[in-house]
Amino acid sequence: MREREWDNGRPTDPHYPMTDATATTYRTWMCVVCGFLYDEAEGLPEEGIAPGTRWEDIPDTWTCPDCGVTKDDFEMVEVP
């Protein structure tokens, strides 16, 4: 059995199984007024927010595209 080679704490062997620990976790935020969902993984390209943009990186001046409320009126939710 050969030893695995490592690079920056990760195995270099392409057949080494990846685990969920290496996956990026994105969150979903819901407007409590109208129910609009912001998914960090999808972003809002039509609003200039690229996929993968974290909620905290969206400007505080941003408003819900459906009802116009601010980020203060959003809560993080778990979507199955």
XYZ file of N, CA and C in Angstrom, residues 5-62:
174
model
N -0.078 11.240 -1.102
C 0.640 12.508 -1.118
C -0.348 13.606 -0.745
N 0.159 14.609 -0.042
C -0.695 15.694 0.427
C -0.182 17.024 -0.088
N -1.099 17.931 -0.389
C -0.765 19.280 -0.825
C -1.700 20.240 -0.108
N -1.146 21.120 0.704
C -1.954 22.083 1.466
C -3.036 21.406 2.298
N -2.707 20.272 2.887
C -3.658 19.593 3.760
C -4.681 18.748 3.037
N -4.608 18.680 1.711
C -5.557 17.887 0.938
C -4.805 16.802 0.180
N -5.419 15.663 0.018
C -4.751 14.598 -0.728
C -4.662 14.964 -2.206
N -3.549 14.603 -2.838
C -3.381 14.877 -4.259
C -3.890 13.740 -5.128
N -4.188 12.609 -4.532
C -4.693 11.451 -5.262
C -6.101 11.768 -5.777
N -6.327 11.780 -7.108
C -7.651 12.127 -7.631
C -8.721 11.105 -7.276
N -8.322 9.922 -6.811
C -9.294 8.895 -6.454
C -9.651 8.928 -4.972
N -9.063 9.864 -4.250
C -9.351 9.998 -2.826
C -10.765 10.550 -2.685
N -11.617 9.906 -1.920
C -13.005 10.369 -1.818
C -13.110 11.724 -1.126
N -13.914 12.596 -1.710
C -14.165 13.901 -1.102
C -15.289 13.737 -0.077
N -15.239 14.525 0.964
C -16.267 14.456 1.994
C -17.031 15.760 2.034
N -18.127 15.779 2.769
C -18.910 16.994 2.920
C -18.113 18.098 3.595
N -17.066 17.730 4.312
C -16.250 18.732 4.991
C -15.564 19.656 3.992
N -15.411 19.209 2.754
C -14.775 20.043 1.743
C -15.799 20.800 0.902
N -17.071 20.504 1.077
C -18.120 21.161 0.307
C -18.447 22.525 0.910
N -18.828 23.457 0.044
C -19.226 24.782 0.500
C -20.688 24.739 0.913
N -20.983 25.289 2.060
C -22.357 25.345 2.535
C -22.912 26.739 2.298
N -23.982 26.802 1.543
C -24.647 28.075 1.287
C -25.925 28.127 2.105
N -26.335 29.331 2.447
C -27.549 29.517 3.239
C -28.636 30.168 2.388
N -29.866 30.068 2.874
C -31.015 30.678 2.217
C -31.664 31.639 3.199
N -32.035 32.801 2.697
C -32.642 33.849 3.516
C -34.028 34.151 2.965
N -35.018 34.314 3.869
C -36.394 34.556 3.455
C -36.888 35.905 3.950
N -37.565 36.626 3.064
C -38.213 37.883 3.442
C -39.422 37.531 4.303
N -39.491 38.089 5.512
C -40.602 37.769 6.412
C -41.881 38.494 6.005
N -41.787 39.447 5.098
C -42.965 40.187 4.651
C -43.664 39.466 3.496
N -42.890 39.077 2.465
C -43.524 38.497 1.273
C -43.119 37.057 0.971
N -42.096 36.526 1.660
C -41.681 35.146 1.442
C -40.635 34.957 0.355
N -40.139 36.039 -0.241
C -39.087 35.937 -1.254
C -37.880 35.227 -0.659
N -37.252 34.316 -1.431
C -36.083 33.580 -0.955
C -34.828 34.040 -1.686
N -33.781 34.322 -0.907
C -32.459 34.589 -1.480
C -31.581 33.392 -1.158
N -31.117 32.711 -2.199
C -30.247 31.543 -2.059
C -28.830 31.983 -2.412
N -27.911 31.872 -1.434
C -26.532 32.309 -1.659
C -25.893 31.575 -2.833
N -26.227 30.307 -3.028
C -25.639 29.526 -4.120
C -26.052 30.078 -5.483
N -27.295 30.526 -5.592
C -27.815 31.013 -6.869
C -27.554 32.492 -7.085
N -27.488 33.268 -5.984
C -27.345 34.718 -6.121
C -28.573 35.304 -6.802
N -28.426 36.513 -7.310
C -29.488 37.170 -8.082
C -28.829 37.894 -9.251
N -28.402 37.148 -10.269
C -27.689 37.773 -11.388
C -28.453 38.932 -12.027
N -29.776 38.841 -12.067
C -30.575 39.917 -12.660
C -30.510 41.207 -11.838
N -30.052 41.097 -10.573
C -29.881 42.259 -9.697
C -28.402 42.606 -9.536
N -27.541 41.906 -10.282
C -26.109 42.164 -10.193
C -25.416 41.445 -9.050
N -26.082 40.441 -8.460
C -25.505 39.673 -7.353
C -25.123 38.293 -7.890
N -23.822 38.045 -7.961
C -23.305 36.812 -8.563
C -23.631 35.583 -7.717
N -23.778 34.413 -8.369
C -23.934 33.169 -7.616
C -22.774 32.999 -6.635
N -23.095 32.510 -5.436
C -22.077 32.316 -4.404
C -21.876 33.519 -3.500
N -22.623 34.604 -3.744
C -22.484 35.800 -2.910
C -23.139 35.573 -1.558
N -22.360 35.726 -0.509
C -22.852 35.555 0.861
C -23.781 36.707 1.234
N -24.740 36.400 2.090
C -25.716 37.385 2.542
C -25.028 38.617 3.126
N -23.985 38.389 3.927
C -23.301 39.510 4.567
C -22.541 40.377 3.567
N -22.333 39.886 2.347
C -21.630 40.663 1.324
C -22.568 41.478 0.442
N -23.862 41.289 0.622
C -24.833 42.100 -0.110
C -24.930 43.448 0.607
N -24.915 44.554 -0.130
C -24.967 45.876 0.511
C -26.206 46.036 1.396
N -26.046 46.753 2.497
C -27.173 46.993 3.405
C -28.274 47.815 2.743
N -27.957 48.482 1.649
C -28.950 49.295 0.941
C -29.817 48.463 -0.002
N -29.465 47.177 -0.181
C -30.232 46.305 -1.063
C -31.632 46.118 -0.494
